[in-house]
mmCIF file of C-alpha atoms and ligand atoms in Angstrom:
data_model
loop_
_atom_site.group_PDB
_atom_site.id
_atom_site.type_symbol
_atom_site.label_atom_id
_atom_site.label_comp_id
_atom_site.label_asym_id
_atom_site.label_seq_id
_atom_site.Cartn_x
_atom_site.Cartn_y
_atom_site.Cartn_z
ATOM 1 C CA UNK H 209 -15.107 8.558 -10.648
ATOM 2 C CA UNK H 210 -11.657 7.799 -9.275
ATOM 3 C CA UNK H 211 -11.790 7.021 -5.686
ATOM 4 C CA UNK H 212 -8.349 8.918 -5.075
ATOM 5 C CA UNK H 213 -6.927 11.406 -7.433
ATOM 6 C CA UNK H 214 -3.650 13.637 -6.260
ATOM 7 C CA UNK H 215 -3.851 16.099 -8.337
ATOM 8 C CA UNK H 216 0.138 18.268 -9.034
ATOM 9 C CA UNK H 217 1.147 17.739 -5.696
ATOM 10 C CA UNK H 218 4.485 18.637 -4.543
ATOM 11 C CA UNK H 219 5.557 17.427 -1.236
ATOM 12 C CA UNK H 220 9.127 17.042 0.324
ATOM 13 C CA UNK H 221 11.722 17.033 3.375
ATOM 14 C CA UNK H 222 13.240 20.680 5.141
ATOM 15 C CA UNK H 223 14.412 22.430 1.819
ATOM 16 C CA UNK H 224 13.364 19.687 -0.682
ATOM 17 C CA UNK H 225 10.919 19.154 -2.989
ATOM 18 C CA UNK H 226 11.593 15.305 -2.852
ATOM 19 C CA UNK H 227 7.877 14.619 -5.331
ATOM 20 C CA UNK H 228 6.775 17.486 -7.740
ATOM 21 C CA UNK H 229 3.536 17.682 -10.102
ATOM 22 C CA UNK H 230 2.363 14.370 -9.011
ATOM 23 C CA UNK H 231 -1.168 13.315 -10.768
ATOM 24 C CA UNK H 232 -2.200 10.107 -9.813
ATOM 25 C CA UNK H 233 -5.820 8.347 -10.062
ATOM 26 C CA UNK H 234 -6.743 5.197 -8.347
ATOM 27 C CA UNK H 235 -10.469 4.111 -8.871
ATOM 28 C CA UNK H 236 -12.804 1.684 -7.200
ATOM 29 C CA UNK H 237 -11.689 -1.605 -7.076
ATOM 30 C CA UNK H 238 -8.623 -0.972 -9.354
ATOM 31 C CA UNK H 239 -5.030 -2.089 -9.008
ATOM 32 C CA UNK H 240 -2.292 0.315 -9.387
ATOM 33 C CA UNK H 241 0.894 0.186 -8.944
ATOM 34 C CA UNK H 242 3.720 2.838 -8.408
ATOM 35 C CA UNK H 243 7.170 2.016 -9.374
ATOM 36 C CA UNK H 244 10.545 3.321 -9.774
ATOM 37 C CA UNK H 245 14.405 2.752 -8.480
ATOM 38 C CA UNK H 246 15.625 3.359 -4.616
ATOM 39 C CA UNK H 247 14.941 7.200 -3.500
ATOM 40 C CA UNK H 248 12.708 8.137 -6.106
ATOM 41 C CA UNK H 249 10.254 9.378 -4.298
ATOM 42 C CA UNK H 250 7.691 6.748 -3.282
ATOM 43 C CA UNK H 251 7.168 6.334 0.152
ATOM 44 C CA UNK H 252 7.043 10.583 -0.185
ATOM 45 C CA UNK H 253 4.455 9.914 -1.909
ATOM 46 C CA UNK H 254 2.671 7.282 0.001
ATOM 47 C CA UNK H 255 3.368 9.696 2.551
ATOM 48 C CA UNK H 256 1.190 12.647 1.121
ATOM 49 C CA UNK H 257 -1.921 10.322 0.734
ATOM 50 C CA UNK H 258 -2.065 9.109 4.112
ATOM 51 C CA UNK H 259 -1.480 12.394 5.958
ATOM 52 C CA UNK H 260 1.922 11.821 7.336
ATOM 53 C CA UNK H 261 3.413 14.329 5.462
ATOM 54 C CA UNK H 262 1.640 17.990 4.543
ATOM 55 C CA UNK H 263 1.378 18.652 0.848
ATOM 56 C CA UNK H 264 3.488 21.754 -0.466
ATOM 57 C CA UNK H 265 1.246 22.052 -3.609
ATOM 58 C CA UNK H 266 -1.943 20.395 -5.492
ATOM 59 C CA UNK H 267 -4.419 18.614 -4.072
ATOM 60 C CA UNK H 268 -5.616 15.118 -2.771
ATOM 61 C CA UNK H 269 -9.339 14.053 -3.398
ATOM 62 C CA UNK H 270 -11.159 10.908 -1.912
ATOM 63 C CA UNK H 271 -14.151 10.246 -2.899
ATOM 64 C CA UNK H 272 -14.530 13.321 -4.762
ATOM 65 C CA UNK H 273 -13.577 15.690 -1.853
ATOM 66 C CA UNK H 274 -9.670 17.271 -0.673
ATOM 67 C CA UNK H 275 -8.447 15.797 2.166
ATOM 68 C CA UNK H 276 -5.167 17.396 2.792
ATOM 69 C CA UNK H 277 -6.040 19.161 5.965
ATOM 70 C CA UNK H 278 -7.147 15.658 7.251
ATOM 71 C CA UNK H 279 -4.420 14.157 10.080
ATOM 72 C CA UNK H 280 -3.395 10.669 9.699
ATOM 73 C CA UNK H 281 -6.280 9.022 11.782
ATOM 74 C CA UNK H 282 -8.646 10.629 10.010
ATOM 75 C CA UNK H 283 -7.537 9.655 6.842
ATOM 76 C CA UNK H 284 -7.479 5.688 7.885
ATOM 77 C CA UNK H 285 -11.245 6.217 9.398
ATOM 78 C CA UNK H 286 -12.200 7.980 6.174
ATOM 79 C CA UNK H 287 -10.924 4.387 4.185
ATOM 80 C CA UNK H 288 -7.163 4.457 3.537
ATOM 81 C CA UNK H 289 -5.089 2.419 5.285
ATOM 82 C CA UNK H 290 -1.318 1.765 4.536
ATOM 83 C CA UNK H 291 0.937 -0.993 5.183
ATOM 84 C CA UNK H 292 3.952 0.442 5.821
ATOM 85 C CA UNK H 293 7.420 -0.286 4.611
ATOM 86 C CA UNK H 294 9.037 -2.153 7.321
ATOM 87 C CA UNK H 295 5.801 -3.501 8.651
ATOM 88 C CA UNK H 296 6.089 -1.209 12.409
ATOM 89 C CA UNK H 297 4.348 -4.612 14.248
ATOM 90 C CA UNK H 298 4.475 -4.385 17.643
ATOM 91 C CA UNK H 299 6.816 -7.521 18.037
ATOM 92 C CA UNK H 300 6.299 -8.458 21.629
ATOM 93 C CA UNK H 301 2.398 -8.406 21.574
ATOM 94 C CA UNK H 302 0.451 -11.573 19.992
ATOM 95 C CA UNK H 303 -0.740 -12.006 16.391
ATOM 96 C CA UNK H 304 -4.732 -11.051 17.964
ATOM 97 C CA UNK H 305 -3.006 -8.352 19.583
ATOM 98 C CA UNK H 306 -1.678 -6.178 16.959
ATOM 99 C CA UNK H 307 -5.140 -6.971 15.169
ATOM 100 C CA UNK H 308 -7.547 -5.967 17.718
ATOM 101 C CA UNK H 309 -5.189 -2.483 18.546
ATOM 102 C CA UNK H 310 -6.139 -1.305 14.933
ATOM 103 C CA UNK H 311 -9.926 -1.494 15.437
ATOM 104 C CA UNK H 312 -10.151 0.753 18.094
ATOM 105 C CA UNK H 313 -12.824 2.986 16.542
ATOM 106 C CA UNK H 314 -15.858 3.681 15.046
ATOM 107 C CA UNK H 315 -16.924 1.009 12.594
ATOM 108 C CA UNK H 316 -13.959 -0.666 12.779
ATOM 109 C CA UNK H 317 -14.552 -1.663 16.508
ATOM 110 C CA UNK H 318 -18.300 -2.644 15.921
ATOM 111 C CA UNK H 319 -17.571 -5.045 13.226
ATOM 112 C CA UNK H 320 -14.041 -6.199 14.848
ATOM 113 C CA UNK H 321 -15.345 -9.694 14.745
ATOM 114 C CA UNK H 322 -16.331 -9.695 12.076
ATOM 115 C CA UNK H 323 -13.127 -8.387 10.336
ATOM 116 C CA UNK H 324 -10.942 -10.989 12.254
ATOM 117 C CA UNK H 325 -12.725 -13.802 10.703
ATOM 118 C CA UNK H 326 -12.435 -12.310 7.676
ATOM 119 C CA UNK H 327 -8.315 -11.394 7.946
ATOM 120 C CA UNK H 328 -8.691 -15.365 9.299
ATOM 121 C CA UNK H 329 -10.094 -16.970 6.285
ATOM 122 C CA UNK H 330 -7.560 -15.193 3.716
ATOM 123 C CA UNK H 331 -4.513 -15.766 6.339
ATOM 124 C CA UNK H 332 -5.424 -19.178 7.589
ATOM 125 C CA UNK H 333 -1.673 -18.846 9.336
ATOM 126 C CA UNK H 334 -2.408 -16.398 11.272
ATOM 127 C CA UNK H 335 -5.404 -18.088 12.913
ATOM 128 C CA UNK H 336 -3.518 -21.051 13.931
ATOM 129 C CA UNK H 337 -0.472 -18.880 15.179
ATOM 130 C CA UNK H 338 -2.743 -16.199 16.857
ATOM 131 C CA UNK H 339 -1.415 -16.695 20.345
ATOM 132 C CA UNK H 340 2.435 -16.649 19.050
ATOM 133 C CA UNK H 341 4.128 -13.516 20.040
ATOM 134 C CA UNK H 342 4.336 -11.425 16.797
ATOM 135 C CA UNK H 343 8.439 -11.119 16.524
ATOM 136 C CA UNK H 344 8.644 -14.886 16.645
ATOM 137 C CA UNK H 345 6.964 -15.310 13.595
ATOM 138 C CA UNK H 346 8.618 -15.900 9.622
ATOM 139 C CA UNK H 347 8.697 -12.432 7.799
ATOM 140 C CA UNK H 348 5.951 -13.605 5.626
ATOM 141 C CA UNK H 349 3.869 -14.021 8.286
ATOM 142 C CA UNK H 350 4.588 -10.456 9.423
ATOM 143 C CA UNK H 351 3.673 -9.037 6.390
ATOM 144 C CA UNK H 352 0.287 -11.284 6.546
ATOM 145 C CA UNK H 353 0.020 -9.761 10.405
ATOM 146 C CA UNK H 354 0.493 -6.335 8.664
ATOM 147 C CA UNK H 355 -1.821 -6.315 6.000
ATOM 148 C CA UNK H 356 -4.165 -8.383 8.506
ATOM 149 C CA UNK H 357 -3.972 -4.997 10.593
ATOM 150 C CA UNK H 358 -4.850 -2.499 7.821
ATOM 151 C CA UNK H 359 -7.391 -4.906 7.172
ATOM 152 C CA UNK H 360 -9.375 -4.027 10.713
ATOM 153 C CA UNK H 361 -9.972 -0.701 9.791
ATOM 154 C CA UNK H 362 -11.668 -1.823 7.419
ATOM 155 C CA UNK H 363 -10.605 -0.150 4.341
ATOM 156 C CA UNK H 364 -11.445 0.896 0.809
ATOM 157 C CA UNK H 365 -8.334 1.664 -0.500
ATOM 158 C CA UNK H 366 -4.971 -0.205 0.728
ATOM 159 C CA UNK H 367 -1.686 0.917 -0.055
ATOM 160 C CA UNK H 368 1.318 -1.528 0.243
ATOM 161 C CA UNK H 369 4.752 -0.090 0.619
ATOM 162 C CA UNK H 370 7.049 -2.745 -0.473
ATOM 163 C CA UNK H 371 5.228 -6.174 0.239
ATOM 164 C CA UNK H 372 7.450 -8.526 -1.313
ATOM 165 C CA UNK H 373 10.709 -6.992 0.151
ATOM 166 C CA UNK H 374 13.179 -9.935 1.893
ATOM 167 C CA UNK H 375 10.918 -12.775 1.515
ATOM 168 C CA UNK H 376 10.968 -15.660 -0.410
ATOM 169 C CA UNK H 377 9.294 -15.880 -3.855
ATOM 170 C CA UNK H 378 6.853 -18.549 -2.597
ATOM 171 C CA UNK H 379 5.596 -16.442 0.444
ATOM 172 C CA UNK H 380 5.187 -13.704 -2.240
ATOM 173 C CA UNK H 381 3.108 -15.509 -4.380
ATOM 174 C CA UNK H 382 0.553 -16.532 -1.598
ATOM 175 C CA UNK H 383 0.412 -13.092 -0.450
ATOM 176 C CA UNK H 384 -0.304 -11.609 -4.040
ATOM 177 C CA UNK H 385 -2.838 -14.106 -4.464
ATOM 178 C CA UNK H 386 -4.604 -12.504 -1.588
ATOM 179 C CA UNK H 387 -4.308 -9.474 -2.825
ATOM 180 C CA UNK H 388 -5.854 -10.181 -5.976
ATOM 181 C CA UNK H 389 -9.034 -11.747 -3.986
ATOM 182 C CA UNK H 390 -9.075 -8.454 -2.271
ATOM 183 C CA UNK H 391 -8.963 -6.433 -5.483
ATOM 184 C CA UNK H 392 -11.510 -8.824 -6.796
ATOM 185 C CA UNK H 393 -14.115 -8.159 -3.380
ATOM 186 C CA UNK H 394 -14.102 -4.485 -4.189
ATOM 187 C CA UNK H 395 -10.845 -2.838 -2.408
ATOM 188 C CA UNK H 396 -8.265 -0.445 -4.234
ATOM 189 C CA UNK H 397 -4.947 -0.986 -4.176
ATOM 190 C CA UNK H 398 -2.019 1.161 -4.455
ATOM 191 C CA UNK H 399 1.135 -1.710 -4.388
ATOM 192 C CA UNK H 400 4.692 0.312 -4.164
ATOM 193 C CA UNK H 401 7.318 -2.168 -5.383
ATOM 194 C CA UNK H 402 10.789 -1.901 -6.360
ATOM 195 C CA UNK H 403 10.003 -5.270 -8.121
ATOM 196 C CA UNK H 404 8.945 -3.803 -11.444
ATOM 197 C CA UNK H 405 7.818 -7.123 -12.979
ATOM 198 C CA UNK H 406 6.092 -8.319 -10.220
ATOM 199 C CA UNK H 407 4.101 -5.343 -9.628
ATOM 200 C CA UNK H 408 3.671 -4.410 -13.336
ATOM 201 C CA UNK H 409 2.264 -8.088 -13.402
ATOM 202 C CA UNK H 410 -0.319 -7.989 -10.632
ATOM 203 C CA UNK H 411 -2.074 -4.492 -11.486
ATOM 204 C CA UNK H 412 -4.161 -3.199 -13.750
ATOM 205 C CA UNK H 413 -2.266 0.118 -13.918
ATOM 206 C CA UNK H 414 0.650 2.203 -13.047
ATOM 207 C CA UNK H 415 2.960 5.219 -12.853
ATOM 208 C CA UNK H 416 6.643 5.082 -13.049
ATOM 209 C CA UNK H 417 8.568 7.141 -10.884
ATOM 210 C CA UNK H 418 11.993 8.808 -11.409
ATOM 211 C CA UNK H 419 13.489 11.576 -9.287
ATOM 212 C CA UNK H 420 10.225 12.703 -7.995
ATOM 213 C CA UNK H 421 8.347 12.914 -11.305
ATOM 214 C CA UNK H 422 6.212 10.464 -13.318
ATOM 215 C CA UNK H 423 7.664 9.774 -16.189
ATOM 216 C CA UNK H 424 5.504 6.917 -17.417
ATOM 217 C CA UNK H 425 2.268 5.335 -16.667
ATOM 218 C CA UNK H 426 -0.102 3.322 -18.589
ATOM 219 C CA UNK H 427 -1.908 -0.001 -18.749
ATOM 220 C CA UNK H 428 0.297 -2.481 -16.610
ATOM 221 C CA UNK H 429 0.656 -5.053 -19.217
ATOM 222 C CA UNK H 430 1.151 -2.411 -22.118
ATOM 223 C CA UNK H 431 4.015 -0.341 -19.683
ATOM 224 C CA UNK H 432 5.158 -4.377 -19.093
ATOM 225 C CA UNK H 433 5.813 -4.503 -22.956
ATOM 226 C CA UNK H 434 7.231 -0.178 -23.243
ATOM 227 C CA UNK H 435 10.732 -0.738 -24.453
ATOM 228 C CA UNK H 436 11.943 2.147 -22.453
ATOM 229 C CA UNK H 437 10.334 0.928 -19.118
ATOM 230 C CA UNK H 438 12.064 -2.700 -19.555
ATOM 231 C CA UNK H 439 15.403 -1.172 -20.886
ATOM 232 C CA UNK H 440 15.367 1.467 -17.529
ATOM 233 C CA UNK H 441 13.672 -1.487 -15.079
ATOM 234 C CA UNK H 442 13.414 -4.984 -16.195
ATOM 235 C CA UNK H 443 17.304 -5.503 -17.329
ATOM 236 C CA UNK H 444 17.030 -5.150 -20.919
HETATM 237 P P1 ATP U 130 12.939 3.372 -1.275
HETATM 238 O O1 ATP U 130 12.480 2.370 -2.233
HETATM 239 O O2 ATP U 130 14.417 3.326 -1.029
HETATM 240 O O3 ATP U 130 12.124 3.435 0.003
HETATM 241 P P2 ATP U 130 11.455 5.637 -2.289
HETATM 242 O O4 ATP U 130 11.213 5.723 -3.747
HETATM 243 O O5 ATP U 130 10.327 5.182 -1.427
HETATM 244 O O6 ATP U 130 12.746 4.765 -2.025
HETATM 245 P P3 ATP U 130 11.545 7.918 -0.551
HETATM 246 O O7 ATP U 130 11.687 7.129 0.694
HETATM 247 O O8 ATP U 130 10.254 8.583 -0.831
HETATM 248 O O9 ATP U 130 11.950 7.056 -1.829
HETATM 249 O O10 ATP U 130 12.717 9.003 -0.539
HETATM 250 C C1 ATP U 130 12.854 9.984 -1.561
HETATM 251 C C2 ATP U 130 13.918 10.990 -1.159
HETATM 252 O O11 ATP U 130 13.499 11.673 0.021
HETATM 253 C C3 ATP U 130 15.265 10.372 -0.833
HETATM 254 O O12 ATP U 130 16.248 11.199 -1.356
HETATM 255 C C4 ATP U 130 15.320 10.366 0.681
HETATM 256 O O13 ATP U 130 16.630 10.499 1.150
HETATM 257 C C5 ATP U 130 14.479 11.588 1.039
HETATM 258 N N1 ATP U 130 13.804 11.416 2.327
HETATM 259 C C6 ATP U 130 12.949 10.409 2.658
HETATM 260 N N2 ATP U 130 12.493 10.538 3.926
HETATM 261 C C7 ATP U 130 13.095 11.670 4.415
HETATM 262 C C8 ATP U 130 13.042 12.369 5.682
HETATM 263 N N3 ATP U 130 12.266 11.942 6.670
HETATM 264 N N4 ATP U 130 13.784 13.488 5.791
HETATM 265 C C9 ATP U 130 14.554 13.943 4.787
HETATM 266 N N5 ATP U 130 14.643 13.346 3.571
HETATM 267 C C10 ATP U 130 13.936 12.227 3.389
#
C-alpha cells in the first residue's frame, strides 16, 4: 500500500489552476522524485501534501486515509515533514536551537533526545558547530540544519524542495548520501529537484512535471535512459 497517494488533485493561486489531475504514489521506504523546469508547478504541489495550500479537486491519502481537511501541523504530527525551499532557519538562534523548536510536541518532544543524537550521528557537523549561531554557518550546513529539523518530528515521509540548490557539488554528495541511509532505515522520500540527473539518479522513481501536469513518470533509471526526458531535461 502506498504510504501517500494524491489522487487528480487540482490545486492553484486566486484564479489559477497552477497543478491539475495530479496522481502521485509514494510508498514505504521508497524514493521518488518530482521533476520538471522553473514554474512548473512543484512547490504547488509540495504545497497540497503538506497542508499549506487547500486542494481544489481529488484527494490526498496517508496511510490509506484523506487528509485534506488536515492543517499544516497536523499533517507534520501525522508523519510528513517538508524541508522547504529556501530552508526558513531561524538565522540568529543556534544550530540546537532551531532543532529543539521543531520537537515541541507529542512524540516528537518525548524522544527529542533521542532524535538529536540521531540528526548528530548522520550530521557529525552539526554536533561540533551546535553552539554557532545558525546564519553564520556554510549553506550546506544550513541545509544539514534543515533537514536536521524535519528530522525532530520525527517523520515517515520527508519531502525535500530543492536540496542541492547553490551549493557545491561536494556538499551535495554528502548530503545525498544521507539521504540514501535514510531511505535505506525505512523513511520515504519525495526529493523536488530542478537537477534532473541528480535526482533521476538517487530515486527509485519519479514523475515529470510540465505546466502543471505529469507528463512522464516511470522507473528512475528507465525515465534516466527515455529519449524524450533527456532531449526536454538532460541537454540532449
Ligand atoms: P521553482 O522551481 O521555480 O520553484 P516550481 O515548479 O516549484 O518552480 P511553483 O513554485 O509551484 O513552481 O509555481 C508554479 C506557478 O505558480 C508559477 O507560475 C508561479 O508563479 C505560481 N505561484 C507560485 N506561488 C504562488 C503564489 N503564492 N501566488 C500566486 N502564484 C503563485
Amino acid at each position: 500500500m502506498s504510504a501517500l497517494r494524491l489522487k487528480d488533485v487540482c490545486t492553484g493561486y486566486g484564479h489559477i489552476n497552477v497543478v491539475r489531475g495530479i496522481d502521485l504514489d509514494i510508498g514505504s521506504g521508497q524514493r521518488v522524485a518530482l521533476v520538471g523546469s522553473n514554474g512548473a508547478g512543484k512547490s504547488t504541489i509540495v504545497r497540497a501534501i503538506n497542508g499549506l495550500l487547500p486542494l481544489r479537486d481529488g484527494r490526498v491519502e496517508w496511510d490509506g486515509a484523506s487528509i485534506g481537511s488536515l492543517g499544516a501541523s497536523q499533517r507534520t504530527r501525522a508523519g510528513i515533514a517538508t524541508v522547504p525551499e529556501g530552508r526558513l532557519l531561524f538565522p540568529e538562534c543556534t544550530v540546537l536551537e532551531n532543532l529543539i523548536a521543531a520537537a515541541t510536541f507529542g512524540d516528537a518532544k518525548v524522544h527529542r533526545a533521542q532524535s538529536l543524537e540521531t540528526v548528530f550521528e548522520l550530521f557529525p557537523r552539526l554536533r561540533e558547530r551546535a553552539k554557532q549561531m545558525t546564519g553564520t554557518l556554510s549553506g550546506g550546513e544550513q541545509q544539514m540544519v534543515a533537514i536536521g529539523r524535519a528530522l525532530m518530528t520525527r517523520p515517515k515521509l520527508l519531502i525535500l524542495d530543492e536540496p542541492s540548490i547553490g551549493l557545491a557539488p561536494k556538499v551535495v554528495g554528502e548530503i545525498f548520501d544521507v539521504l540514501g541511509r535514510l531511505a535505506k532505515s525505512g523513511f520515504s522520500l519525495l526529493l523536488v529537484e530542478q537537477n534532473v540527473q541528480l535526482s533521476l539518479r538517487s530515486t527509485d522513481y519519479a514523475y515529470v512535471l510540465r505546466q502543471g501536469q505529469i507528463v512522464f513518470s516511470g522507473e528512475s533509471g528507465a525515465l534516466l535512459d527515455h529519449p524524450e526526458v533527456r532531449r526536454a531535461y538532460l541537454g540532449d
